[in-house]
C-alpha positions as CSV (number, residue, x, y, z in Angstrom):
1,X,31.6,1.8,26.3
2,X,32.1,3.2,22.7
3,X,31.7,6.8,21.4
4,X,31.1,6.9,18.0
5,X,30.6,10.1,15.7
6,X,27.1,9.4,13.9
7,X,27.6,11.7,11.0
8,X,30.6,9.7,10.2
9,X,29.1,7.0,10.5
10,X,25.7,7.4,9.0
11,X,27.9,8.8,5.5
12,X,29.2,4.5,5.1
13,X,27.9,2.9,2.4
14,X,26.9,-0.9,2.0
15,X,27.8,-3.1,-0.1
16,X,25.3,-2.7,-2.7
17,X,26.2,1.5,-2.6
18,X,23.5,2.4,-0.5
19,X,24.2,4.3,2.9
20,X,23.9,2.9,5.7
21,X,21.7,4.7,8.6
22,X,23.4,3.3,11.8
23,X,26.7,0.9,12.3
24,X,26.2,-2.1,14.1
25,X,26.5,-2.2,18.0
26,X,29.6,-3.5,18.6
27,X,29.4,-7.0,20.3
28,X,31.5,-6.1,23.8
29,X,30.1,-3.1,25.7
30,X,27.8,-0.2,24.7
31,X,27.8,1.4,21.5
32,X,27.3,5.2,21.6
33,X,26.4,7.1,18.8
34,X,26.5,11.0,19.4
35,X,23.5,13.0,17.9
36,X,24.7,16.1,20.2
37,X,28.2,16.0,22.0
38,X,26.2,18.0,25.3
39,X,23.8,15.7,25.6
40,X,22.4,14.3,28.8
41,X,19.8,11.6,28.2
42,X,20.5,8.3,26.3
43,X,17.8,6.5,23.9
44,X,18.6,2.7,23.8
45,X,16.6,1.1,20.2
46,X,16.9,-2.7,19.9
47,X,16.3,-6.2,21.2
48,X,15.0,-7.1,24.6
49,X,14.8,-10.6,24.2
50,X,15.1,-11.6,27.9
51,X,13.6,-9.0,28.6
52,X,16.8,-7.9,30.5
53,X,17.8,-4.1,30.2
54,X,20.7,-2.4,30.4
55,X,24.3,-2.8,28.3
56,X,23.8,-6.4,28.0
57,X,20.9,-5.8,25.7
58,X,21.4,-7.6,22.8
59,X,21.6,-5.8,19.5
60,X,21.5,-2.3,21.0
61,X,22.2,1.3,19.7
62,X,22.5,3.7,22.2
63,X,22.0,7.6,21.1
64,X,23.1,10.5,23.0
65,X,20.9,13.4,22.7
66,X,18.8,16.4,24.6
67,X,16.2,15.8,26.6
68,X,14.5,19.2,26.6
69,X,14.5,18.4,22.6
70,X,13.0,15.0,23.1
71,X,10.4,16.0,25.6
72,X,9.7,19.0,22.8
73,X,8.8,16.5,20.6
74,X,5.7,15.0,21.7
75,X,3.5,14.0,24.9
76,X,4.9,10.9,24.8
77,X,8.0,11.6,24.6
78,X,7.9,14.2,27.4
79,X,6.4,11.6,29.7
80,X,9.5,9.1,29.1
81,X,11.6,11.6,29.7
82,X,10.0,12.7,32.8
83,X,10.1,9.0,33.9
84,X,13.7,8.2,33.4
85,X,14.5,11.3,35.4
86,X,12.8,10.3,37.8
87,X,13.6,7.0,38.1
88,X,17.0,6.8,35.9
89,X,15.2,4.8,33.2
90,X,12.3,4.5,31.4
91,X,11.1,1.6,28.3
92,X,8.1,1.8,26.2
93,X,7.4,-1.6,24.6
94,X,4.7,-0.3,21.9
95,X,1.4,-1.8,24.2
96,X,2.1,0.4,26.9
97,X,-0.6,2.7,27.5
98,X,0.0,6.5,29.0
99,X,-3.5,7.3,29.6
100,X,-3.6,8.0,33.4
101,X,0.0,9.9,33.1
102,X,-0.2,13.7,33.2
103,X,2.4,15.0,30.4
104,X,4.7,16.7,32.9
105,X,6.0,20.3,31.6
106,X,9.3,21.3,30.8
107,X,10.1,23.0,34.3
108,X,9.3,20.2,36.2
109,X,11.6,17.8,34.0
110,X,14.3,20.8,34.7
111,X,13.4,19.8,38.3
112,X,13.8,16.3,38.2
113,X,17.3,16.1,36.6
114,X,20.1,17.8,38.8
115,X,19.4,15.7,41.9
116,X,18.4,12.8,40.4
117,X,21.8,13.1,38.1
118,X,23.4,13.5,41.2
119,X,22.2,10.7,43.2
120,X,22.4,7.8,40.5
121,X,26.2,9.5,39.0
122,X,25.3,8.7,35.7
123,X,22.8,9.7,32.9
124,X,19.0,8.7,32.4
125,X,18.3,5.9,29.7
126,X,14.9,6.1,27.5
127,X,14.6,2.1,26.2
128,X,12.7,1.7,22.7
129,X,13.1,-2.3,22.8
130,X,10.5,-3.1,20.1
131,X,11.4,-0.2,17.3
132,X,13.5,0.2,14.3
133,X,17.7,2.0,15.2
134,X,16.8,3.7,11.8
135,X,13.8,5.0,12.4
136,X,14.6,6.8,15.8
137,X,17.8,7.7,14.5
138,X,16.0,10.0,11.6
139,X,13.6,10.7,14.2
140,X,16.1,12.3,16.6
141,X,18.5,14.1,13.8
142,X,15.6,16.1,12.6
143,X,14.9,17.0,15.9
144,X,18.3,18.5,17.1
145,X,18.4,20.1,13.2
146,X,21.6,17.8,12.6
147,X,19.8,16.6,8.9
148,X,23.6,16.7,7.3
149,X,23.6,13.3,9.3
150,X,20.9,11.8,7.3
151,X,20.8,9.1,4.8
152,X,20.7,10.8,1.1
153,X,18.3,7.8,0.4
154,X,16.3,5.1,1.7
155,X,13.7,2.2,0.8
156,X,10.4,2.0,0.7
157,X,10.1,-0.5,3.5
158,X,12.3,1.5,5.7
159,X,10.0,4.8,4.8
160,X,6.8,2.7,6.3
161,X,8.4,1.6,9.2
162,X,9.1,5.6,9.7
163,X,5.7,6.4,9.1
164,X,4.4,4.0,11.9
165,X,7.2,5.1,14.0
166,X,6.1,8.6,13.5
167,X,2.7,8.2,14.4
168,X,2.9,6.5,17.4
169,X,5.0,9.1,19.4
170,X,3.2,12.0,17.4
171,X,6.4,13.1,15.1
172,X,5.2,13.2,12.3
173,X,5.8,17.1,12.1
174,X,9.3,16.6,12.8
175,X,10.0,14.1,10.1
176,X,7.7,15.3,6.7
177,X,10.1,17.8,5.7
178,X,13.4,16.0,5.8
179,X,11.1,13.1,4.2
180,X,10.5,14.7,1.1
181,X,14.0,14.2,-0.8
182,X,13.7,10.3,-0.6
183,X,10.0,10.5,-1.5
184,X,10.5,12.2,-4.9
185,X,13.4,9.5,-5.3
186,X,10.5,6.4,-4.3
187,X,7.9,8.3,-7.1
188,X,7.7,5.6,-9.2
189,X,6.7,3.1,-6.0
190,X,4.1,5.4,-4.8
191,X,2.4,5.2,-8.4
192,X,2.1,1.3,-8.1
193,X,-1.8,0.8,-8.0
194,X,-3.1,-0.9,-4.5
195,X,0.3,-0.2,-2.1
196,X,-1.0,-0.7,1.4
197,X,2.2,0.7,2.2
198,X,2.1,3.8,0.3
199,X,-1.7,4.4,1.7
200,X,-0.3,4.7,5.4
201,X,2.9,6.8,4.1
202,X,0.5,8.9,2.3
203,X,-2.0,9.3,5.7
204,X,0.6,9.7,8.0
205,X,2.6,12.6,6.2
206,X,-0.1,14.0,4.5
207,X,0.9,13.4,1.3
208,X,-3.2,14.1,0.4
209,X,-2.7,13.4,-3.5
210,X,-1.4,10.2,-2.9
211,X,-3.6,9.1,-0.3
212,X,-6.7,9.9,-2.3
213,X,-4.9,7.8,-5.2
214,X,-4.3,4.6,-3.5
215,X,-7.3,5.3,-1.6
216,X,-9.3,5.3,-5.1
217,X,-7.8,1.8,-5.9
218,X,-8.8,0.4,-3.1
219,X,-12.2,1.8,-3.0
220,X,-13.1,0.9,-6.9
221,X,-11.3,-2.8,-6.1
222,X,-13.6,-3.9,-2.9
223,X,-16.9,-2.2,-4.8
224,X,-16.5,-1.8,-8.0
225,X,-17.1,2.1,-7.8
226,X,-14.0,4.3,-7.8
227,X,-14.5,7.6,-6.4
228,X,-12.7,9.0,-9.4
229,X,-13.0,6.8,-12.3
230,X,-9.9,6.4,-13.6
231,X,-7.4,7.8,-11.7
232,X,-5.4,4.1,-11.7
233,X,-6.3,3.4,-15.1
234,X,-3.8,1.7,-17.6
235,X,-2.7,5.1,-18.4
236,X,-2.5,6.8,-15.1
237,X,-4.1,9.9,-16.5
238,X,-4.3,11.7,-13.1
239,X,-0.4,10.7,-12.0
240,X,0.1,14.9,-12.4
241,X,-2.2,14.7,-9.1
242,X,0.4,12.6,-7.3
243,X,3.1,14.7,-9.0
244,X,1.6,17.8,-7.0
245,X,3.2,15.9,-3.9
246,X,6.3,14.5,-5.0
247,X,7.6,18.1,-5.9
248,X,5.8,20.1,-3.8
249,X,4.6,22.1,-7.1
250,X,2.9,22.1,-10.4
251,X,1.6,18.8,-11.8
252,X,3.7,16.4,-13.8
253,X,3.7,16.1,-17.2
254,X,2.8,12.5,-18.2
C-alpha cells in the first residue's frame, strides 16, 4: 500500500502544461492519497469491472479523509458513512436508491466506529465505482478546507462532470465557491450560444445569469420565441448579464 502526499501531487503538470488533479494508481497495491494525515475512513473512486472490490480494483484511487467531515456533507453521504461503519464497507454505484434508509446522526456514527474499528483491525472503505477520481477529489479538499491542493484550472468537460457529481450527493454548497476561479477562466465557453453543458453548470451552481442565457437559446431555438429577444444575438448585447456571474460584480463591458 502507497502513501502519497496529494498536494504534492495535485501541483504536477501534464504534458500539455496543465495540472493534473490526481496521479495515477500505481499498478501493484493500493494507492493512497492523503486529504488529511488523521484521517479514519477511506473513499475508493474508480473501476469495478468485475464487479470485485477491494485493492484489486482496477484503476482505483484511494483517499484518506474524515468521516465526521464526509457525513457533514450531505444525507447521502452520512448514510455511506454510517454503513461502512457498520459493516467495514459501503459502495454506491449511482442507481442505488436510499429511500427507506434513515440518515443516521453524527452520534450514532461516533457509536459505530470504536468497536467496529476494533473488531475488523483496519479502517472503513466508502467505494464510488462509477464516478470521476477528479471530481471526488475537488469534492473532498473543499470539504476538509485543504483548497491549496486544488487544480489552478480545469476544462469545461471536467467542470460538468463536477456539476453532476455535485448534485447527486447534494454538494453543491461545498464546491460553488472554490468553483468560481476556473469559471471566470471558462468565460468565453459559457458565452457559446446553445451549451447543454453550460445549462446544467449554470442550474447546478446557481450561476442564474447564465442559466437564464442558455436557457433563452434554447427556448427561442425549439419555438421560435425567446424569452428575451436578443440576448444570443450576433452581438451578444446582454453578455454584461453573464458577466454579473463570472466576477461576482458589476456587468462587463462589451
Amino acid at each position: 500500500m502507497n502513501v502519497v502526499d496529494l498536494s504534492s501531487s495535485l501541483s504536477e503538470q501534464n504534458s500539455d502544461g496543465t495540472d493534473k488533479t490526481t496521479p495515477d494508481a500505481t499498478a501493484s497495491g493500493k494507492t493512497i492519497l492523503e486529504i488529511v494525515p488523521d484521517g479514519d475512513i477511506y473513499v475508493s473512486v474508480g473501476d469495478d469491472v468485475n464487479g470485485t472490490l477491494g485493492d484489486d480494483m482496477n484503476g482505483t484511487v484511494t483517499y484518506l479523509v474524515r468521516a465526521a467531515t464526509l457525513e457533514a456533507m450531505s444525507d447521502l453521504w452520512a448514510i455511506l458513512v454510517h454503513d461502512a461503519n457498520l459493516h467495514g464497507q459501503s459502495t454506491y454505484r449511482g442507481e442505488q436508491i436510499i429511500e427507506d434508509e434513515t440518515v443516521p446522526t453524527g452520534a450514532e456514527n461516533d457509536a459505530l466506529s470504536p468497536a467496529t474499528l476494533s473488531d475488523r483491525g483496519s479502517m472503513p472503505e466508502i467505494f464510488l465505482p462509477l464516478d470521476y477520481h477528479e471530481t471526488i477529489a475537488i469534492t473532498l479538499i473543499a470539504a476538509h478546507h485543504r483548497n491549496w491542493m486544488l487544480p489552478s484550472a480545469i476544462d469545461v468537460e471536467l467542470l460538468g462532470e463536477l456539476a453532476v457529481h455535485c448534485r447527486t450527493f447534494g454538494t453543491e454548497y461545498l464546491v460553488t465557491q472554490v468553483a468560481e476561479p476556473w469559471i471566470e477562466r471558462l468565460a468565453s465557453s459559457a458565452l457559446e450560444r446553445g451549451c447543454h453543458r453550460w445549462l446544467h453548470i449554470a442550474w447546478v451552481f446557481q450561476l442564474d445569469c447564465i442559466f437564464e442565457a442558455q436557457l433563452d437559446y434554447w427556448i427561442w431555438h425549439s419555438t421560435g420565441n425567446a424569452v428575451q429577444a436578443g440576448l444570443f444575438g450576433p452581438e451578444l448585447a446582454h453578455h454584461g448579464k453573464l458577466g454579473r456571474d463570472l466576477q461576482g460584480k458589476g456587468s462587463v463591458e462589451g
